[in-house]
Short mmCIF file of C-alpha atoms and ligand atoms in Angstrom, two decimals:
data_model
loop_
_atom_site.label_atom_id
_atom_site.label_comp_id
_atom_site.label_asym_id
_atom_site.label_seq_id
_atom_site.Cartn_x
_atom_site.Cartn_y
_atom_site.Cartn_z
CA UNK A 1 -29.72 9.41 -24.49
CA UNK A 2 -29.91 7.48 -21.38
CA UNK A 3 -30.17 9.31 -18.03
CA UNK A 4 -27.91 7.99 -14.92
CA UNK A 5 -27.65 9.20 -11.31
CA UNK A 6 -25.02 9.08 -8.96
CA UNK A 7 -24.94 9.85 -5.06
CA UNK A 8 -22.98 9.16 -2.11
CA UNK A 9 -24.74 8.00 0.97
CA UNK A 10 -23.60 7.05 4.68
CA UNK A 11 -20.15 7.83 6.11
CA UNK A 12 -18.23 9.95 3.68
CA UNK A 13 -14.85 8.74 2.65
CA UNK A 14 -11.89 10.50 1.01
CA UNK A 15 -12.07 9.57 -2.68
CA UNK A 16 -15.56 9.94 -3.14
CA UNK A 17 -15.15 13.08 -5.36
CA UNK A 18 -12.77 11.45 -7.25
CA UNK A 19 -15.19 8.56 -8.04
CA UNK A 20 -17.88 11.22 -8.66
CA UNK A 21 -15.57 12.71 -11.15
CA UNK A 22 -14.89 9.69 -12.74
CA UNK A 23 -18.63 8.74 -13.14
CA UNK A 24 -19.58 11.80 -14.63
CA UNK A 25 -16.79 12.28 -17.08
CA UNK A 26 -17.23 8.67 -18.15
CA UNK A 27 -20.83 8.95 -18.39
CA UNK A 28 -20.63 11.84 -20.68
CA UNK A 29 -17.98 10.40 -22.71
CA UNK A 30 -19.99 7.26 -23.26
CA UNK A 31 -22.92 9.02 -24.48
CA UNK A 32 -25.03 9.11 -21.22
CA UNK A 33 -26.44 12.05 -19.44
CA UNK A 34 -25.26 12.13 -15.65
CA UNK A 35 -27.40 13.44 -12.77
CA UNK A 36 -26.06 14.23 -9.34
CA UNK A 37 -28.28 13.32 -6.33
CA UNK A 38 -27.68 15.14 -3.20
CA UNK A 39 -27.61 13.56 0.31
CA UNK A 40 -27.94 10.28 -0.75
CA UNK A 41 -31.10 8.23 -0.49
CA UNK A 42 -32.50 11.17 1.43
CA UNK A 43 -32.13 13.49 -1.56
CA UNK A 44 -33.53 10.94 -3.95
CA UNK A 45 -36.59 10.70 -1.93
CA UNK A 46 -36.76 14.64 -1.96
CA UNK A 47 -35.84 14.98 -5.55
CA UNK A 48 -32.41 16.98 -4.74
CA UNK A 49 -31.50 15.98 -8.47
CA UNK A 50 -29.38 18.13 -10.74
CA UNK A 51 -27.82 17.21 -14.37
CA UNK A 52 -24.25 17.41 -14.05
CA UNK A 53 -21.55 18.32 -16.68
CA UNK A 54 -17.83 17.89 -17.05
CA UNK A 55 -17.17 21.49 -15.28
CA UNK A 56 -19.23 20.52 -12.11
CA UNK A 57 -16.55 17.94 -11.46
CA UNK A 58 -13.49 20.22 -12.04
CA UNK A 59 -10.86 20.31 -9.44
CA UNK A 60 -12.59 18.25 -6.88
CA UNK A 61 -10.17 15.08 -7.55
CA UNK A 62 -8.08 16.18 -4.49
CA UNK A 63 -10.85 17.08 -2.14
CA UNK A 64 -11.81 15.08 0.87
CA UNK A 65 -15.68 14.86 1.70
CA UNK A 66 -18.27 14.76 -1.18
CA UNK A 67 -19.63 17.48 -3.43
CA UNK A 68 -23.02 15.52 -3.56
CA UNK A 69 -23.07 15.70 0.27
CA UNK A 70 -24.17 12.56 2.26
CA UNK A 71 -26.86 11.47 4.82
CA UNK A 72 -28.40 8.36 6.42
CA UNK A 73 -32.12 8.03 5.41
CA UNK A 74 -34.50 6.18 7.77
CA UNK A 75 -37.39 6.79 5.51
CA UNK A 76 -35.38 4.89 2.53
CA UNK A 77 -35.79 1.87 4.88
CA UNK A 78 -39.50 1.86 4.41
CA UNK A 79 -41.47 0.68 1.15
CA UNK A 80 -43.10 4.06 1.09
CA UNK A 81 -40.00 6.04 1.02
CA UNK A 82 -38.59 3.65 -1.47
CA UNK A 83 -41.74 4.12 -3.62
CA UNK A 84 -41.32 7.99 -3.22
CA UNK A 85 -37.29 7.56 -4.79
CA UNK A 86 -38.94 5.59 -7.59
CA UNK A 87 -41.21 8.28 -8.49
CA UNK A 88 -38.57 10.92 -8.44
CA UNK A 89 -36.26 8.74 -10.92
CA UNK A 90 -39.30 8.23 -13.01
CA UNK A 91 -39.90 11.77 -12.85
CA UNK A 92 -36.33 12.68 -14.16
CA UNK A 93 -36.38 9.86 -16.75
CA UNK A 94 -33.40 8.44 -14.95
CA UNK A 95 -32.98 4.39 -15.72
CA UNK A 96 -29.61 3.93 -13.91
CA UNK A 97 -28.05 4.66 -10.43
CA UNK A 98 -24.50 4.39 -9.16
CA UNK A 99 -24.70 4.33 -5.21
CA UNK A 100 -21.36 4.92 -3.42
CA UNK A 101 -20.97 4.07 0.29
CA UNK A 102 -20.79 1.38 2.62
CA UNK A 103 -22.55 -1.54 3.81
CA UNK A 104 -25.80 0.47 4.74
CA UNK A 105 -25.62 1.82 1.43
CA UNK A 106 -25.23 -1.45 -0.52
CA UNK A 107 -28.07 -2.90 1.88
CA UNK A 108 -30.52 -0.19 0.51
CA UNK A 109 -29.33 -0.77 -3.10
CA UNK A 110 -30.03 -4.41 -2.69
CA UNK A 111 -33.89 -3.94 -1.48
CA UNK A 112 -34.26 -1.10 -4.21
CA UNK A 113 -33.01 -3.20 -7.02
CA UNK A 114 -35.34 -6.09 -5.93
CA UNK A 115 -38.46 -3.81 -5.74
CA UNK A 116 -37.81 -1.93 -8.91
CA UNK A 117 -35.86 -4.01 -11.67
CA UNK A 118 -36.61 -1.44 -14.33
CA UNK A 119 -34.03 0.84 -12.60
CA UNK A 120 -30.44 -0.51 -12.97
CA UNK A 121 -28.25 -0.01 -9.90
CA UNK A 122 -24.46 -0.82 -9.07
CA UNK A 123 -22.68 -0.08 -6.10
CA UNK A 124 -19.05 1.57 -5.47
CA UNK A 125 -17.29 0.85 -2.36
CA UNK A 126 -16.98 4.09 -0.55
CA UNK A 127 -16.04 3.72 3.18
CA UNK A 128 -13.18 4.17 5.55
CA UNK A 129 -13.70 0.93 7.52
CA UNK A 130 -12.69 -1.43 4.46
CA UNK A 131 -15.43 -3.90 5.56
CA UNK A 132 -17.04 -4.55 2.06
CA UNK A 133 -16.64 -8.04 0.68
CA UNK A 134 -16.07 -7.99 -3.13
CA UNK A 135 -13.04 -5.70 -3.03
CA UNK A 136 -9.58 -5.86 -1.55
CA UNK A 137 -9.72 -2.16 -0.49
CA UNK A 138 -12.68 0.43 -0.26
CA UNK A 139 -12.36 4.07 -1.50
CA UNK A 140 -11.17 6.02 1.48
CA UNK A 141 -9.63 3.35 3.50
CA UNK A 142 -5.85 4.05 2.49
CA UNK A 143 -6.20 7.82 3.54
CA UNK A 144 -8.01 6.98 6.59
CA UNK A 145 -5.29 4.27 7.81
CA UNK A 146 -2.33 7.11 6.73
CA UNK A 147 -4.25 9.91 8.61
CA UNK A 148 -4.50 7.68 11.67
CA UNK A 149 -1.12 6.34 11.47
CA UNK A 150 0.31 9.83 11.52
CA UNK A 151 -1.72 10.81 14.29
CA UNK A 152 -0.53 7.59 16.30
CA UNK A 153 3.03 8.43 15.48
CA UNK A 154 2.65 11.66 17.14
CA UNK A 155 1.15 10.25 20.11
CA UNK A 156 3.95 7.84 20.47
CA UNK A 157 6.31 10.75 20.82
CA UNK A 158 4.68 12.07 23.87
CA UNK A 159 3.97 8.69 25.13
CA UNK A 160 7.62 7.91 25.20
CA UNK A 161 8.73 11.45 26.51
CA UNK A 162 6.27 10.43 29.81
CA UNK A 163 6.56 6.59 29.85
CA UNK A 164 2.91 6.33 29.35
CA UNK A 165 0.41 3.58 28.27
CA UNK A 166 -1.84 4.93 25.57
CA UNK A 167 -5.12 3.73 24.55
CA UNK A 168 -5.92 5.09 21.13
CA UNK A 169 -9.48 4.58 19.64
CA UNK A 170 -9.80 4.46 15.78
CA UNK A 171 -12.94 4.22 13.81
CA UNK A 172 -14.73 0.92 12.93
CA UNK A 173 -17.93 0.14 14.56
CA UNK A 174 -18.21 -3.45 13.33
CA UNK A 175 -14.79 -3.95 11.87
CA UNK A 176 -11.01 -3.83 12.93
CA UNK A 177 -9.44 -3.16 9.37
CA UNK A 178 -8.40 0.41 10.23
CA UNK A 179 -7.21 -0.64 13.74
CA UNK A 180 -5.13 -3.88 12.55
CA UNK A 181 -3.15 -1.99 9.71
CA UNK A 182 -2.63 1.14 11.83
CA UNK A 183 -1.28 -1.26 14.61
CA UNK A 184 1.06 -2.92 12.53
CA UNK A 185 2.32 0.38 10.99
CA UNK A 186 3.03 2.21 14.25
CA UNK A 187 4.32 -0.90 16.20
CA UNK A 188 1.51 -0.88 18.72
CA UNK A 189 1.83 -3.27 21.50
CA UNK A 190 -1.50 -4.64 21.05
CA UNK A 191 -4.66 -4.29 18.77
CA UNK A 192 -8.07 -4.86 19.80
CA UNK A 193 -10.66 -5.35 17.24
CA UNK A 194 -14.17 -6.64 17.05
CA UNK A 195 -13.74 -9.63 15.22
CA UNK A 196 -11.82 -11.36 17.95
CA UNK A 197 -12.77 -11.46 21.88
CA UNK A 198 -10.74 -9.24 24.01
CA UNK A 199 -9.53 -10.75 27.35
CA UNK A 200 -8.57 -7.88 29.71
CA UNK A 201 -6.44 -10.17 32.10
CA UNK A 202 -4.54 -11.53 29.16
CA UNK A 203 -4.14 -7.84 27.84
CA UNK A 204 -2.57 -6.79 31.35
CA UNK A 205 -0.54 -9.89 31.43
CA UNK A 206 1.01 -8.89 28.01
CA UNK A 207 1.61 -5.28 29.04
CA UNK A 208 3.21 -6.57 32.42
CA UNK A 209 5.85 -8.40 30.11
CA UNK A 210 6.52 -5.15 27.93
CA UNK A 211 7.01 -3.22 31.26
CA UNK A 212 9.40 -6.10 32.35
CA UNK A 213 11.39 -5.70 29.03
CA UNK A 214 11.88 -2.34 30.04
CA UNK A 215 9.81 -0.84 27.30
CA UNK A 216 9.37 2.89 28.56
CA UNK A 217 5.95 3.26 27.01
CA UNK A 218 3.08 1.24 25.24
CA UNK A 219 0.36 1.91 22.67
CA UNK A 220 -2.64 -0.27 22.31
CA UNK A 221 -4.99 0.63 19.33
CA UNK A 222 -8.52 -0.02 20.16
CA UNK A 223 -11.21 -0.27 17.33
CA UNK A 224 -14.34 1.66 18.41
CA UNK A 225 -16.63 -1.33 18.21
CA UNK A 226 -14.39 -3.70 20.19
CA UNK A 227 -16.34 -6.11 22.44
CA UNK A 228 -14.72 -5.12 25.81
CA UNK A 229 -15.95 -1.29 25.07
CA UNK A 230 -14.20 1.60 23.50
CA UNK A 231 -10.65 3.06 24.54
CA UNK A 232 -11.70 4.90 27.76
CA UNK A 233 -13.67 1.61 28.99
CA UNK A 234 -10.96 -0.57 28.20
CA UNK A 235 -8.40 1.85 30.14
CA UNK A 236 -10.76 1.85 32.88
CA UNK A 237 -10.70 -1.76 33.22
CA UNK A 238 -7.01 -2.17 32.87
CA UNK A 239 -6.55 0.48 35.78
CA UNK A 240 -9.13 -1.46 37.71
CA UNK A 241 -6.83 -4.33 37.66
CA UNK A 242 -3.99 -2.24 39.43
CA UNK A 243 -1.92 -1.77 36.69
CA UNK A 244 0.63 0.74 37.59
CA UNK A 245 3.59 0.24 35.54
CA UNK A 246 2.74 3.23 33.28
CA UNK A 247 0.66 6.14 33.48
CA UNK A 248 -2.29 5.65 31.45
CA UNK A 249 -3.81 8.16 28.68
CA UNK A 250 -6.84 7.77 26.38
CA UNK A 251 -7.03 9.39 22.96
CA UNK A 252 -10.00 9.07 20.35
CA UNK A 253 -9.07 10.10 16.81
CA UNK A 254 -12.51 10.14 15.68
CA UNK A 255 -13.85 12.12 12.47
CA UNK A 256 -10.34 13.40 11.62
CA UNK A 257 -10.09 9.81 9.99
CA UNK A 258 -12.95 10.55 7.58
CA UNK A 259 -11.50 13.59 6.32
CA UNK A 260 -8.57 14.94 4.04
CA UNK A 261 -7.08 15.08 0.64
CA UNK A 262 -7.30 11.30 -0.62
CA UNK A 263 -3.95 9.49 -1.04
CA UNK A 264 -2.93 8.50 -4.56
CA UNK A 265 -4.08 4.78 -3.98
CA UNK A 266 -7.63 6.22 -3.36
CA UNK A 267 -7.58 8.49 -6.14
CA UNK A 268 -6.47 5.59 -8.58
CA UNK A 269 -9.11 3.09 -7.24
CA UNK A 270 -11.92 5.91 -7.32
CA UNK A 271 -11.17 6.81 -11.00
CA UNK A 272 -10.73 3.20 -12.13
CA UNK A 273 -14.00 1.78 -10.28
CA UNK A 274 -15.73 5.06 -11.06
CA UNK A 275 -15.21 4.37 -14.87
CA UNK A 276 -16.04 0.74 -14.34
CA UNK A 277 -19.43 1.34 -13.13
CA UNK A 278 -20.78 3.43 -15.70
CA UNK A 279 -19.42 0.51 -18.05
CA UNK A 280 -21.17 -1.96 -15.87
CA UNK A 281 -24.56 0.37 -16.38
CA UNK A 282 -24.03 0.57 -20.15
CA UNK A 283 -23.60 -3.17 -20.52
CA UNK A 284 -26.92 -3.73 -18.70
CA UNK A 285 -25.50 -4.93 -15.42
CA UNK A 286 -27.53 -4.16 -12.19
CA UNK A 287 -27.74 -5.46 -8.52
CA UNK A 288 -23.80 -5.64 -7.96
CA UNK A 289 -21.12 -4.06 -6.14
CA UNK A 290 -18.29 -3.05 -8.61
CA UNK A 291 -15.03 -3.67 -6.93
CA UNK A 292 -11.30 -4.54 -7.38
CA UNK A 293 -9.66 -7.90 -6.21
CA UNK A 294 -6.03 -9.05 -6.95
CA UNK A 295 -5.94 -6.31 -9.77
CA UNK A 296 -9.15 -7.54 -11.51
CA UNK A 297 -12.37 -5.65 -11.58
CA UNK A 298 -15.20 -8.08 -9.84
CA UNK A 299 -18.75 -7.79 -9.71
CA UNK A 300 -20.32 -9.10 -6.60
CA UNK A 301 -24.23 -9.21 -5.93
CA UNK A 302 -25.38 -6.95 -3.40
CA UNK A 303 -26.83 -9.86 -1.49
CA UNK A 304 -23.39 -11.42 -1.03
CA UNK A 305 -21.75 -8.07 -0.54
CA UNK A 306 -23.87 -7.43 2.28
CA UNK A 307 -24.49 -10.75 4.15
CA UNK A 308 -20.65 -11.88 4.13
CA UNK A 309 -18.63 -9.35 5.85
CA UNK A 310 -15.08 -9.23 4.81
CA UNK A 311 -12.87 -11.15 7.05
CA UNK A 312 -9.66 -9.92 8.63
CA UNK A 313 -6.40 -11.76 7.68
CA UNK A 314 -5.58 -13.67 10.92
CA UNK A 315 -1.82 -13.42 9.48
CA UNK A 316 -2.02 -9.78 10.18
CA UNK A 317 -3.15 -10.26 14.04
CA UNK A 318 -0.04 -12.38 14.26
CA UNK A 319 2.19 -9.85 12.88
CA UNK A 320 1.20 -7.52 15.92
CA UNK A 321 2.23 -9.78 18.55
CA UNK A 322 5.45 -10.96 16.65
CA UNK A 323 6.44 -7.52 16.25
CA UNK A 324 5.64 -6.05 19.42
O1 F6P B 1 -18.94 3.84 8.39
C1 F6P B 1 -17.92 4.76 8.66
C2 F6P B 1 -17.65 5.39 9.80
O2 F6P B 1 -16.85 6.41 10.05
C3 F6P B 1 -17.48 4.25 11.21
O3 F6P B 1 -16.10 3.89 11.23
C4 F6P B 1 -17.86 4.98 12.42
O4 F6P B 1 -18.42 3.91 13.38
C5 F6P B 1 -19.18 5.86 11.81
O5 F6P B 1 -18.87 5.88 10.38
C6 F6P B 1 -19.47 6.99 12.59
O6 F6P B 1 -20.71 7.48 11.94
P1 F6P B 1 -21.06 9.12 12.21
O7 F6P B 1 -20.35 9.92 11.43
O8 F6P B 1 -22.55 8.98 11.83
O9 F6P B 1 -20.92 9.37 13.68
#
């Protein structure tokens, strides 16, 4: 019977456990032997590898985080590190891998697939950032935006009570997917994302018009990777321009966005993609990200998934302005 390995790597995301469960159970029912690899590529190099049975994944569907743990491995970026990982796979007789993670994980998988073509490897999109091409949504994104939305709703209560302007920073080092949806869903006055240039003077002008319209409070959602800086930096720049209409406060939501029980959407996506990833390996597929686009399962070569980052829908940016 063929042995396959599954691991989670990079920033964890809610729904990773649901994906692991789907992989393990589908593998067993398809006549494969699943192995869990702990701590991502780091654990692969160090041989943290253990056979998994169906009970190992009982009662984890609803849990955030990842039972396989995660890590970011510098060593795997080196040819020597990847050679060690390959030797571990050979030692355990594993011939197929399922890598669950974001763009860094897929970049690692791409290099490994090219260097060691006798190991088949497919990727599953697991990141709260939703910035992987090849899938409409990544596992964990829906939970993260709902967590952030609830937090912003709460901040809005106190912002209104005190007539304040809040700059709220959400995650997204290179992408504004979280910021944009959270901004629209909470009726934010502005959303600042890394994909578009932020002009502070224009932002201040916009905020002044809100004050004239007698809005008693305002919310600006800032993606952490915005070109004008994080929320603290942007708040400082706005203050510097002599903006006195509202008292300013800053809030950074941080890692709260990465945890928690996955939403129904994320559990469904993880279950479906986990099953499809095993099927892909069984069919001899390798070197692709397994995603879902317009309800269809699609395979995107790692090369493309990593090189062409997913674009923000400009229509959503227009919605922010139109509805503010
Ligand atoms: O990639 C997921 C992510 O949560 C990003 O949104 C964020 O920039 C980064 O990970 C934070 O990473 P760390 O947990 O290592 O600080």
